[in-house]
mmCIF file of C-alpha atoms in Angstrom:
data_model
loop_
_atom_site.group_PDB
_atom_site.id
_atom_site.type_symbol
_atom_site.label_atom_id
_atom_site.label_comp_id
_atom_site.label_asym_id
_atom_site.label_seq_id
_atom_site.Cartn_x
_atom_site.Cartn_y
_atom_site.Cartn_z
ATOM 1 C CA MET U 84 121.946 54.613 124.826
ATOM 2 C CA ALA U 85 122.738 57.123 127.566
ATOM 3 C CA GLU U 86 120.680 60.296 127.764
ATOM 4 C CA PHE U 87 122.672 63.520 127.614
ATOM 5 C CA GLU U 88 121.531 66.792 129.118
ATOM 6 C CA SER U 89 120.463 69.245 126.428
ATOM 7 C CA THR U 90 118.663 72.550 126.123
ATOM 8 C CA GLY U 91 117.475 71.561 122.653
ATOM 9 C CA PRO U 92 113.945 70.609 123.812
ATOM 10 C CA LEU U 93 113.684 73.944 125.639
ATOM 11 C CA MET U 94 114.496 75.803 122.431
ATOM 12 C CA THR U 95 111.989 73.784 120.411
ATOM 13 C CA ALA U 96 109.260 74.354 123.006
ATOM 14 C CA SER U 97 109.956 78.099 123.067
ATOM 15 C CA LEU U 98 110.878 79.201 119.560
ATOM 16 C CA TRP U 99 107.983 77.752 117.565
ATOM 17 C CA PRO U 100 105.164 79.071 119.811
ATOM 18 C CA ILE U 101 106.807 82.509 119.828
ATOM 19 C CA THR U 102 107.005 82.479 116.034
ATOM 20 C CA PHE U 103 103.383 81.320 115.690
ATOM 21 C CA ILE U 104 101.998 83.944 118.093
ATOM 22 C CA CYS U 105 103.976 86.607 116.271
ATOM 23 C CA ALA U 106 102.539 85.390 112.954
ATOM 24 C CA VAL U 107 98.986 85.720 114.307
ATOM 25 C CA PHE U 108 99.499 89.350 115.320
ATOM 26 C CA LEU U 109 101.244 90.213 112.063
ATOM 27 C CA GLY U 110 98.548 88.453 110.034
ATOM 28 C CA LEU U 111 95.821 90.430 111.803
ATOM 29 C CA ARG U 112 97.749 93.650 111.203
ATOM 30 C CA LEU U 113 98.035 92.965 107.479
ATOM 31 C CA TYR U 114 94.395 91.844 107.279
ATOM 32 C CA THR U 115 93.249 95.022 109.011
ATOM 33 C CA LYS U 116 95.321 97.211 106.706
ATOM 34 C CA LEU U 117 94.002 95.455 103.597
ATOM 35 C CA ARG U 118 90.433 95.294 104.919
ATOM 36 C CA PHE U 119 90.088 98.970 105.833
ATOM 37 C CA ARG U 120 92.733 100.657 103.728
ATOM 38 C CA GLY U 121 92.976 98.380 100.709
ATOM 39 C CA ARG U 122 96.754 98.292 100.484
ATOM 40 C CA LEU U 123 99.967 97.956 102.450
ATOM 41 C CA TRP U 124 102.766 100.448 102.879
ATOM 42 C CA TRP U 125 106.555 100.226 103.306
ATOM 43 C CA ASP U 126 106.447 99.643 107.061
ATOM 44 C CA ASP U 127 104.148 96.646 106.501
ATOM 45 C CA TYR U 128 106.444 95.056 103.926
ATOM 46 C CA ILE U 129 109.499 95.621 106.121
ATOM 47 C CA LEU U 130 107.707 94.039 109.071
ATOM 48 C CA LEU U 131 106.690 91.066 106.920
ATOM 49 C CA PHE U 132 110.319 90.658 105.817
ATOM 50 C CA SER U 133 111.356 90.724 109.483
ATOM 51 C CA TRP U 134 108.952 87.890 110.310
ATOM 52 C CA ILE U 135 110.157 85.818 107.335
ATOM 53 C CA CYS U 136 113.714 86.212 108.656
ATOM 54 C CA LEU U 137 112.445 85.130 112.076
ATOM 55 C CA LEU U 138 110.876 82.003 110.587
ATOM 56 C CA ILE U 139 114.097 81.124 108.747
ATOM 57 C CA GLU U 140 116.095 81.661 111.942
ATOM 58 C CA VAL U 141 113.899 79.294 113.939
ATOM 59 C CA SER U 142 114.033 76.702 111.149
ATOM 60 C CA MET U 143 117.845 76.862 111.069
ATOM 61 C CA ILE U 144 118.076 76.550 114.850
ATOM 62 C CA GLN U 145 115.762 73.546 114.758
ATOM 63 C CA ARG U 146 118.055 71.977 112.190
ATOM 64 C CA ALA U 147 121.097 72.745 114.362
ATOM 65 C CA ILE U 148 119.389 71.056 117.314
ATOM 66 C CA SER U 149 119.177 67.851 115.286
ATOM 67 C CA PHE U 150 122.984 67.946 115.003
ATOM 68 C CA GLY U 151 123.529 68.493 118.717
ATOM 69 C CA PHE U 152 122.952 72.186 119.437
ATOM 70 C CA GLY U 153 121.997 72.478 123.095
ATOM 71 C CA MET U 154 124.191 69.611 124.300
ATOM 72 C CA HIS U 155 127.219 70.167 126.498
ATOM 73 C CA MET U 156 130.369 70.473 124.413
ATOM 74 C CA VAL U 157 131.980 67.438 126.093
ATOM 75 C CA ASP U 158 128.956 65.310 125.206
ATOM 76 C CA LEU U 159 128.858 66.769 121.715
ATOM 77 C CA ALA U 160 132.507 65.872 121.091
ATOM 78 C CA ALA U 161 131.969 62.366 122.459
ATOM 79 C CA THR U 162 128.816 61.500 120.522
ATOM 80 C CA LYS U 163 128.862 63.532 117.307
ATOM 81 C CA SER U 164 131.150 63.287 114.304
ATOM 82 C CA ARG U 165 133.191 66.250 113.134
ATOM 83 C CA SER U 166 130.903 66.657 110.124
ATOM 84 C CA ASP U 167 127.893 66.898 112.461
ATOM 85 C CA ILE U 168 129.639 69.563 114.533
ATOM 86 C CA ILE U 169 130.461 71.509 111.365
ATOM 87 C CA ARG U 170 126.825 71.347 110.245
ATOM 88 C CA PHE U 171 125.691 72.360 113.712
ATOM 89 C CA ALA U 172 128.028 75.383 113.638
ATOM 90 C CA ILE U 173 126.904 76.415 110.152
ATOM 91 C CA TYR U 174 123.188 76.180 110.947
ATOM 92 C CA VAL U 175 123.675 78.185 114.142
ATOM 93 C CA ARG U 176 125.552 80.855 112.176
ATOM 94 C CA ILE U 177 122.828 81.018 109.526
ATOM 95 C CA GLY U 178 120.163 81.237 112.224
ATOM 96 C CA LEU U 179 122.064 84.004 114.002
ATOM 97 C CA SER U 180 122.389 85.979 110.765
ATOM 98 C CA PHE U 181 118.650 85.855 110.114
ATOM 99 C CA ALA U 182 117.959 86.700 113.761
ATOM 100 C CA ILE U 183 120.053 89.856 113.366
ATOM 101 C CA LEU U 184 118.140 90.764 110.197
ATOM 102 C CA SER U 185 114.810 90.151 111.921
ATOM 103 C CA ILE U 186 115.771 92.143 115.023
ATOM 104 C CA ASN U 187 116.971 95.197 113.134
ATOM 105 C CA PHE U 188 114.314 95.328 110.425
ATOM 106 C CA SER U 189 111.526 95.041 112.994
ATOM 107 C CA ARG U 190 112.897 98.271 114.473
ATOM 108 C CA VAL U 191 113.381 99.869 111.069
ATOM 109 C CA SER U 192 109.720 99.178 110.264
ATOM 110 C CA PHE U 193 108.512 101.146 113.280
ATOM 111 C CA ALA U 194 111.016 103.907 112.530
ATOM 112 C CA VAL U 195 109.608 104.184 108.988
ATOM 113 C CA THR U 196 106.156 104.622 110.537
ATOM 114 C CA MET U 197 107.551 107.381 112.756
ATOM 115 C CA LEU U 198 109.020 109.120 109.699
ATOM 116 C CA MET U 199 105.472 109.865 108.566
ATOM 117 C CA LEU U 200 104.451 111.288 111.946
ATOM 118 C CA THR U 201 107.409 113.567 112.646
ATOM 119 C CA THR U 202 108.827 116.770 111.241
ATOM 120 C CA GLY U 203 111.931 118.882 111.695
ATOM 121 C CA TRP U 204 114.733 117.567 113.831
ATOM 122 C CA TRP U 205 112.528 114.761 115.162
ATOM 123 C CA LYS U 206 112.382 113.378 111.629
ATOM 124 C CA SER U 207 116.171 113.779 111.422
ATOM 125 C CA PHE U 208 116.513 111.773 114.628
ATOM 126 C CA VAL U 209 114.377 108.982 113.173
ATOM 127 C CA TRP U 210 116.582 108.936 110.071
ATOM 128 C CA LEU U 211 119.619 108.737 112.364
ATOM 129 C CA ALA U 212 118.048 105.731 114.090
ATOM 130 C CA ILE U 213 117.377 103.963 110.775
ATOM 131 C CA ILE U 214 120.884 104.572 109.442
ATOM 132 C CA SER U 215 122.498 103.571 112.748
ATOM 133 C CA LEU U 216 120.515 100.333 112.964
ATOM 134 C CA ILE U 217 121.523 99.352 109.440
ATOM 135 C CA MET U 218 125.176 100.277 109.951
ATOM 136 C CA MET U 219 125.377 98.373 113.250
ATOM 137 C CA MET U 220 123.807 95.353 111.612
ATOM 138 C CA ILE U 221 126.603 94.892 109.058
ATOM 139 C CA PRO U 222 129.436 93.992 111.501
ATOM 140 C CA ALA U 223 127.010 91.857 113.506
ATOM 141 C CA LEU U 224 126.306 89.854 110.337
ATOM 142 C CA VAL U 225 129.973 89.510 109.347
ATOM 143 C CA LEU U 226 131.719 88.812 112.667
ATOM 144 C CA PRO U 227 130.195 85.373 113.410
ATOM 145 C CA TRP U 228 131.387 84.112 110.011
ATOM 146 C CA ALA U 229 134.804 85.732 109.942
ATOM 147 C CA TYR U 230 136.460 85.564 113.325
ATOM 148 C CA CYS U 231 137.195 81.812 113.546
ATOM 149 C CA GLN U 232 138.258 79.302 110.909
ATOM 150 C CA PRO U 233 136.996 76.613 110.860
ATOM 151 C CA LEU U 234 133.595 77.666 112.154
ATOM 152 C CA GLU U 235 133.351 74.995 114.853
ATOM 153 C CA LYS U 236 136.417 76.411 116.615
ATOM 154 C CA ALA U 237 134.229 79.233 117.921
ATOM 155 C CA PHE U 238 132.305 76.593 119.890
ATOM 156 C CA ASP U 239 135.126 74.183 120.693
ATOM 157 C CA HIS U 240 138.574 75.666 121.324
ATOM 158 C CA SER U 241 140.175 72.211 121.127
ATOM 159 C CA VAL U 242 139.477 72.124 117.382
ATOM 160 C CA PRO U 243 142.606 73.001 115.333
ATOM 161 C CA GLY U 244 142.370 76.367 113.607
ATOM 162 C CA THR U 245 142.752 80.086 114.128
ATOM 163 C CA CYS U 246 140.640 82.954 115.386
ATOM 164 C CA VAL U 247 141.234 86.498 114.175
ATOM 165 C CA PHE U 248 140.366 87.851 117.601
ATOM 166 C CA SER U 249 139.144 86.504 120.901
ATOM 167 C CA THR U 250 135.545 85.696 121.722
ATOM 168 C CA SER U 251 135.509 88.717 124.033
ATOM 169 C CA VAL U 252 135.662 91.065 121.016
ATOM 170 C CA ASN U 253 132.577 89.458 119.506
ATOM 171 C CA VAL U 254 130.831 89.605 122.880
ATOM 172 C CA SER U 255 131.820 93.255 123.392
ATOM 173 C CA TYR U 256 130.440 94.293 120.018
ATOM 174 C CA GLY U 257 127.253 92.308 120.607
ATOM 175 C CA THR U 258 126.809 94.077 123.944
ATOM 176 C CA PHE U 259 127.442 97.510 122.392
ATOM 177 C CA GLU U 260 125.018 96.808 119.545
ATOM 178 C CA ALA U 261 122.348 95.621 121.979
ATOM 179 C CA GLY U 262 122.785 98.686 124.194
ATOM 180 C CA LEU U 263 122.466 101.160 121.323
ATOM 181 C CA SER U 264 119.499 99.244 119.914
ATOM 182 C CA ALA U 265 117.785 99.420 123.305
ATOM 183 C CA PHE U 266 118.346 103.192 123.354
ATOM 184 C CA PHE U 267 116.651 103.580 119.969
ATOM 185 C CA ASP U 268 113.816 101.312 121.137
ATOM 186 C CA PHE U 269 113.124 103.543 124.131
ATOM 187 C CA ALA U 270 113.526 106.766 122.129
ATOM 188 C CA LEU U 271 111.221 105.666 119.302
ATOM 189 C CA ALA U 272 108.683 104.396 121.839
ATOM 190 C CA MET U 273 108.452 107.898 123.341
ATOM 191 C CA LEU U 274 107.958 109.735 120.030
ATOM 192 C CA PRO U 275 104.247 108.866 119.611
ATOM 193 C CA TRP U 276 103.464 110.664 122.874
ATOM 194 C CA LYS U 277 104.724 113.941 121.421
ATOM 195 C CA VAL U 278 102.417 113.511 118.435
ATOM 196 C CA ILE U 279 99.374 112.352 120.392
ATOM 197 C CA TRP U 280 99.478 114.608 123.448
ATOM 198 C CA GLY U 281 98.918 117.792 121.458
ATOM 199 C CA LEU U 282 95.631 116.513 120.047
ATOM 200 C CA GLN U 283 92.235 117.487 121.420
ATOM 201 C CA MET U 284 91.074 114.080 122.561
ATOM 202 C CA LEU U 285 89.866 112.622 125.817
ATOM 203 C CA ARG U 286 92.796 111.985 128.135
ATOM 204 C CA ALA U 287 91.908 108.287 128.389
ATOM 205 C CA GLU U 288 91.935 108.010 124.596
ATOM 206 C CA LYS U 289 95.320 109.724 124.438
ATOM 207 C CA ILE U 290 96.770 107.402 127.047
ATOM 208 C CA GLY U 291 95.350 104.297 125.390
ATOM 209 C CA LEU U 292 96.623 105.265 121.955
ATOM 210 C CA GLY U 293 99.995 106.344 123.327
ATOM 211 C CA MET U 294 100.468 103.103 125.227
ATOM 212 C CA ALA U 295 99.518 101.063 122.173
ATOM 213 C CA MET U 296 102.096 102.875 120.057
ATOM 214 C CA SER U 297 104.814 102.675 122.737
ATOM 215 C CA LEU U 298 104.889 98.934 123.333
ATOM 216 C CA GLY U 299 108.274 98.811 121.631
ATOM 217 C CA ILE U 300 109.694 99.656 125.043
ATOM 218 C CA PHE U 301 109.305 95.966 125.910
ATOM 219 C CA SER U 302 111.508 95.077 122.959
ATOM 220 C CA GLY U 303 114.136 97.407 124.415
ATOM 221 C CA ALA U 304 113.894 95.647 127.769
ATOM 222 C CA ILE U 305 114.370 92.270 126.085
ATOM 223 C CA THR U 306 117.399 93.675 124.252
ATOM 224 C CA ILE U 307 119.010 94.481 127.602
ATOM 225 C CA ILE U 308 118.287 90.958 128.853
ATOM 226 C CA ARG U 309 119.810 89.545 125.658
ATOM 227 C CA ALA U 310 122.967 91.610 126.190
ATOM 228 C CA ILE U 311 123.293 90.278 129.729
ATOM 229 C CA SER U 312 122.805 86.725 128.440
ATOM 230 C CA ILE U 313 125.569 87.220 125.852
ATOM 231 C CA VAL U 314 128.021 88.332 128.548
ATOM 232 C CA ARG U 315 127.112 85.434 130.841
ATOM 233 C CA MET U 316 127.408 82.907 128.026
ATOM 234 C CA ALA U 317 130.875 84.041 126.899
ATOM 235 C CA ASN U 318 132.807 82.082 129.503
ATOM 236 C CA HIS U 319 130.537 79.045 129.587
ATOM 237 C CA ASP U 320 129.543 76.145 127.382
ATOM 238 C CA LEU U 321 128.509 77.922 124.162
ATOM 239 C CA SER U 322 126.381 75.057 122.891
ATOM 240 C CA TYR U 323 124.438 74.404 126.087
ATOM 241 C CA TYR U 324 124.058 77.999 127.317
ATOM 242 C CA GLY U 325 123.720 79.383 123.810
ATOM 243 C CA ALA U 326 120.114 78.222 123.957
ATOM 244 C CA TYR U 327 119.172 81.097 126.256
ATOM 245 C CA VAL U 328 120.690 83.716 123.959
ATOM 246 C CA THR U 329 118.922 82.036 121.031
ATOM 247 C CA ILE U 330 115.564 82.258 122.797
ATOM 248 C CA TRP U 331 116.084 85.958 123.500
ATOM 249 C CA ASN U 332 117.245 86.473 119.900
ATOM 250 C CA THR U 333 113.863 85.135 118.803
ATOM 251 C CA THR U 334 111.769 86.855 121.449
ATOM 252 C CA GLU U 335 113.204 90.303 120.704
ATOM 253 C CA PRO U 336 112.002 90.710 117.084
ATOM 254 C CA ALA U 337 108.774 88.857 117.879
ATOM 255 C CA CYS U 338 108.026 91.382 120.615
ATOM 256 C CA ALA U 339 108.822 94.262 118.253
ATOM 257 C CA ILE U 340 106.542 92.846 115.544
ATOM 258 C CA ILE U 341 103.692 92.328 118.015
ATOM 259 C CA ALA U 342 104.212 95.823 119.452
ATOM 260 C CA ALA U 343 104.057 97.327 115.955
ATOM 261 C CA SER U 344 100.857 95.393 115.180
ATOM 262 C CA ILE U 345 98.800 96.211 118.272
ATOM 263 C CA PRO U 346 98.058 99.891 117.399
ATOM 264 C CA ILE U 347 96.592 98.775 114.066
ATOM 265 C CA LEU U 348 94.601 96.022 115.763
ATOM 266 C CA ARG U 349 92.793 98.644 117.857
ATOM 267 C CA VAL U 350 90.816 99.446 114.715
ATOM 268 C CA PHE U 351 90.004 95.762 114.206
ATOM 269 C CA VAL U 352 88.888 95.370 117.835
ATOM 270 C CA GLN U 353 86.833 98.568 117.732
ATOM 271 C CA GLU U 354 85.025 97.390 114.619
ATOM 272 C CA LYS U 355 84.230 94.016 116.172
ATOM 273 C CA ASN U 356 83.069 95.712 119.359
ATOM 274 C CA SER U 357 80.822 98.104 117.446
ATOM 275 C CA SER U 358 79.206 95.206 115.610
ATOM 276 C CA TYR U 359 78.118 93.781 118.977
ATOM 277 C CA HIS U 360 77.314 97.163 120.554
ATOM 278 C CA PRO U 361 75.967 99.416 117.781
ATOM 279 C CA GLU U 362 74.707 101.913 120.340
ATOM 280 C CA ASN U 363 78.279 102.916 121.223
ATOM 281 C CA GLN U 364 79.035 106.482 120.273
ATOM 282 C CA GLY U 365 82.214 108.450 120.302
ATOM 283 C CA TYR U 366 82.799 112.160 120.601
ATOM 284 C CA PRO U 367 83.457 114.803 117.958
ATOM 285 C CA LEU U 368 87.024 116.069 117.748
ATOM 286 C CA SER U 369 87.031 119.730 116.895
ATOM 287 C CA THR U 370 90.620 120.938 116.920
ATOM 288 C CA VAL U 371 94.178 119.779 116.913
ATOM 289 C CA GLY U 372 96.335 121.712 119.373
ATOM 290 C CA GLY U 373 98.908 124.163 118.097
ATOM 291 C CA THR U 374 98.671 127.087 115.716
ATOM 292 C CA ALA U 375 100.814 125.351 113.100
ATOM 293 C CA ASN U 376 98.286 122.578 112.571
ATOM 294 C CA VAL U 377 95.793 123.041 109.743
ATOM 295 C CA ILE U 378 92.584 121.018 110.010
ATOM 296 C CA SER U 379 89.367 120.674 108.093
ATOM 297 C CA LEU U 380 86.024 119.224 109.077
ATOM 298 C CA ARG U 381 83.927 117.496 106.464
ATOM 299 C CA PRO U 382 81.261 114.768 106.423
ATOM 300 C CA ILE U 383 81.874 111.241 105.199
ATOM 301 C CA GLU U 384 79.289 109.716 102.896
ATOM 302 C CA ASP U 385 76.513 107.731 104.556
ATOM 303 C CA ARG U 386 76.991 104.022 105.099
ATOM 304 C CA LYS U 387 74.560 101.350 106.209
ATOM 305 C CA ARG U 388 76.620 100.295 109.194
ATOM 306 C CA THR U 389 76.567 102.130 112.537
ATOM 307 C CA ASP U 390 79.703 102.510 114.592
ATOM 308 C CA SER U 391 81.993 105.185 115.946
ATOM 309 C CA GLN U 392 85.750 105.081 116.149
ATOM 310 C CA THR U 393 88.724 107.341 116.631
ATOM 311 C CA TRP U 394 92.228 106.602 115.464
ATOM 312 C CA ILE U 395 95.363 108.185 114.131
ATOM 313 C CA THR U 396 96.959 107.274 110.817
ATOM 314 C CA SER U 397 99.735 108.823 108.796
ATOM 315 C CA HIS U 398 100.821 109.613 105.276
ATOM 316 C CA ALA U 399 103.988 110.624 103.489
ATOM 317 C CA ASP U 400 104.393 114.260 102.518
ATOM 318 C CA ASP U 401 104.324 113.508 98.777
ATOM 319 C CA GLU U 402 101.259 111.282 98.757
ATOM 320 C CA SER U 403 98.225 112.712 96.991
ATOM 321 C CA ASP U 404 95.797 110.457 98.803
ATOM 322 C CA LYS U 405 95.601 110.111 102.536
ATOM 323 C CA ILE U 406 96.421 106.768 104.062
ATOM 324 C CA ASN U 407 93.341 105.890 105.989
ATOM 325 C CA LEU U 408 92.365 102.558 107.474
ATOM 326 C CA ARG U 409 88.756 103.208 106.645
ATOM 327 C CA GLU U 410 88.958 105.305 103.491
ATOM 328 C CA ASN U 411 86.868 102.725 101.650
ATOM 329 C CA ALA U 412 84.747 101.422 104.492
ATOM 330 C CA ALA U 413 83.936 104.232 106.901
ATOM 331 C CA PRO U 414 80.389 104.787 108.101
ATOM 332 C CA SER U 415 78.939 108.249 108.039
ATOM 333 C CA GLY U 416 80.091 110.972 110.381
ATOM 334 C CA TYR U 417 82.953 113.394 110.416
ATOM 335 C CA GLU U 418 86.659 113.252 109.935
ATOM 336 C CA ILE U 419 89.358 115.656 111.009
ATOM 337 C CA VAL U 420 92.468 115.812 108.908
ATOM 338 C CA GLN U 421 95.747 117.383 109.947
ATOM 339 C CA THR U 422 96.960 117.757 106.410
ATOM 340 C CA ASN U 423 100.622 118.381 107.030
ATOM 341 C CA THR U 424 101.480 115.234 108.950
ATOM 342 C CA PHE U 425 98.758 112.754 109.885
ATOM 343 C CA THR U 426 95.062 112.033 109.820
ATOM 344 C CA ILE U 427 92.647 111.674 112.688
ATOM 345 C CA GLU U 428 89.194 110.326 112.050
ATOM 346 C CA TYR U 429 86.033 110.319 114.081
ATOM 347 C CA VAL U 430 83.029 108.396 112.808
ATOM 348 C CA ASP U 431 79.491 108.708 114.184
ATOM 349 C CA GLU U 432 76.338 107.824 112.256
ATOM 350 C CA ASN U 433 73.764 108.658 114.907
ATOM 351 C CA ARG U 434 74.628 112.325 115.357
ATOM 352 C CA SER U 435 75.312 115.259 113.068
ATOM 353 C CA HIS U 436 77.249 118.396 113.917
ATOM 354 C CA ASN U 437 77.613 121.569 111.932
ATOM 355 C CA GLY U 438 80.282 123.325 114.001
ATOM 356 C CA ARG U 439 84.061 123.199 113.785
#
């Protein structure tokens, strides 16, 4: 039997490792939250839902590959039955739908985190981002299913049927949606710097924490690449070249999930590092910049373990207990709480300070 050129193996070799690596980062994030905080919050559940959608997308694409996805359309028509092409089209559509869900909810998760760290019109902007992402997602979910009947006509124009509008409309909306999503990625990635830069911390610590919380900018860059891939694919073989858009569709939410997990993993890494280097000590934080910030300094009960760490966590305005990655497992030292928006903790067992 003749071998036909296909991008199916490329998709298989790319999508599953991306999904697995993403699962590792997300798993460590959830473990760290449960280990040090004892519970998860809404942004964690939304991020978990995003990864589940990603897994379903990759599974559907793998199924579509078995029916010919990735082959040139001329080879597909020559070697596959019409029922196989229909199944291939349906699985691709299902995969695309879950990719859209994964992409948008990975962004919504980070935006929900930012809701707890912002006030005033910055909080309003974050709400605007959340609402816009959800509203843009609805047409993106509907259009692939609605614009051509039967479904396989979207891939093969020789198939009898009708299309409500041309492929260019679908491509144009996909490009618009990707562009606006990239804007929100970049905007949300910059917000943590506003929160962090006003704190009295070492500059290196500010930069490290800010960079960790701004990695979503890479997701925005991938979104732009995906938009370019959609435009380039529009006038080519949709089955063969659709593989590249599919890979970017998977990489985009995976990058967002990893970017949202890394700031939490700093706590995990710091704890592991302190277990190997117990002599490491931090520095006491005394104030949070700005007259509007109210802080208090109080000791944490003694623990047997010795380590020192600094991090920033957040809580909703109506929560009676602060969300704290180490509220149940912190060694002795001091903590500084900015009660109106977020919590900063410093832990040091080897030193004691009585000043503010």
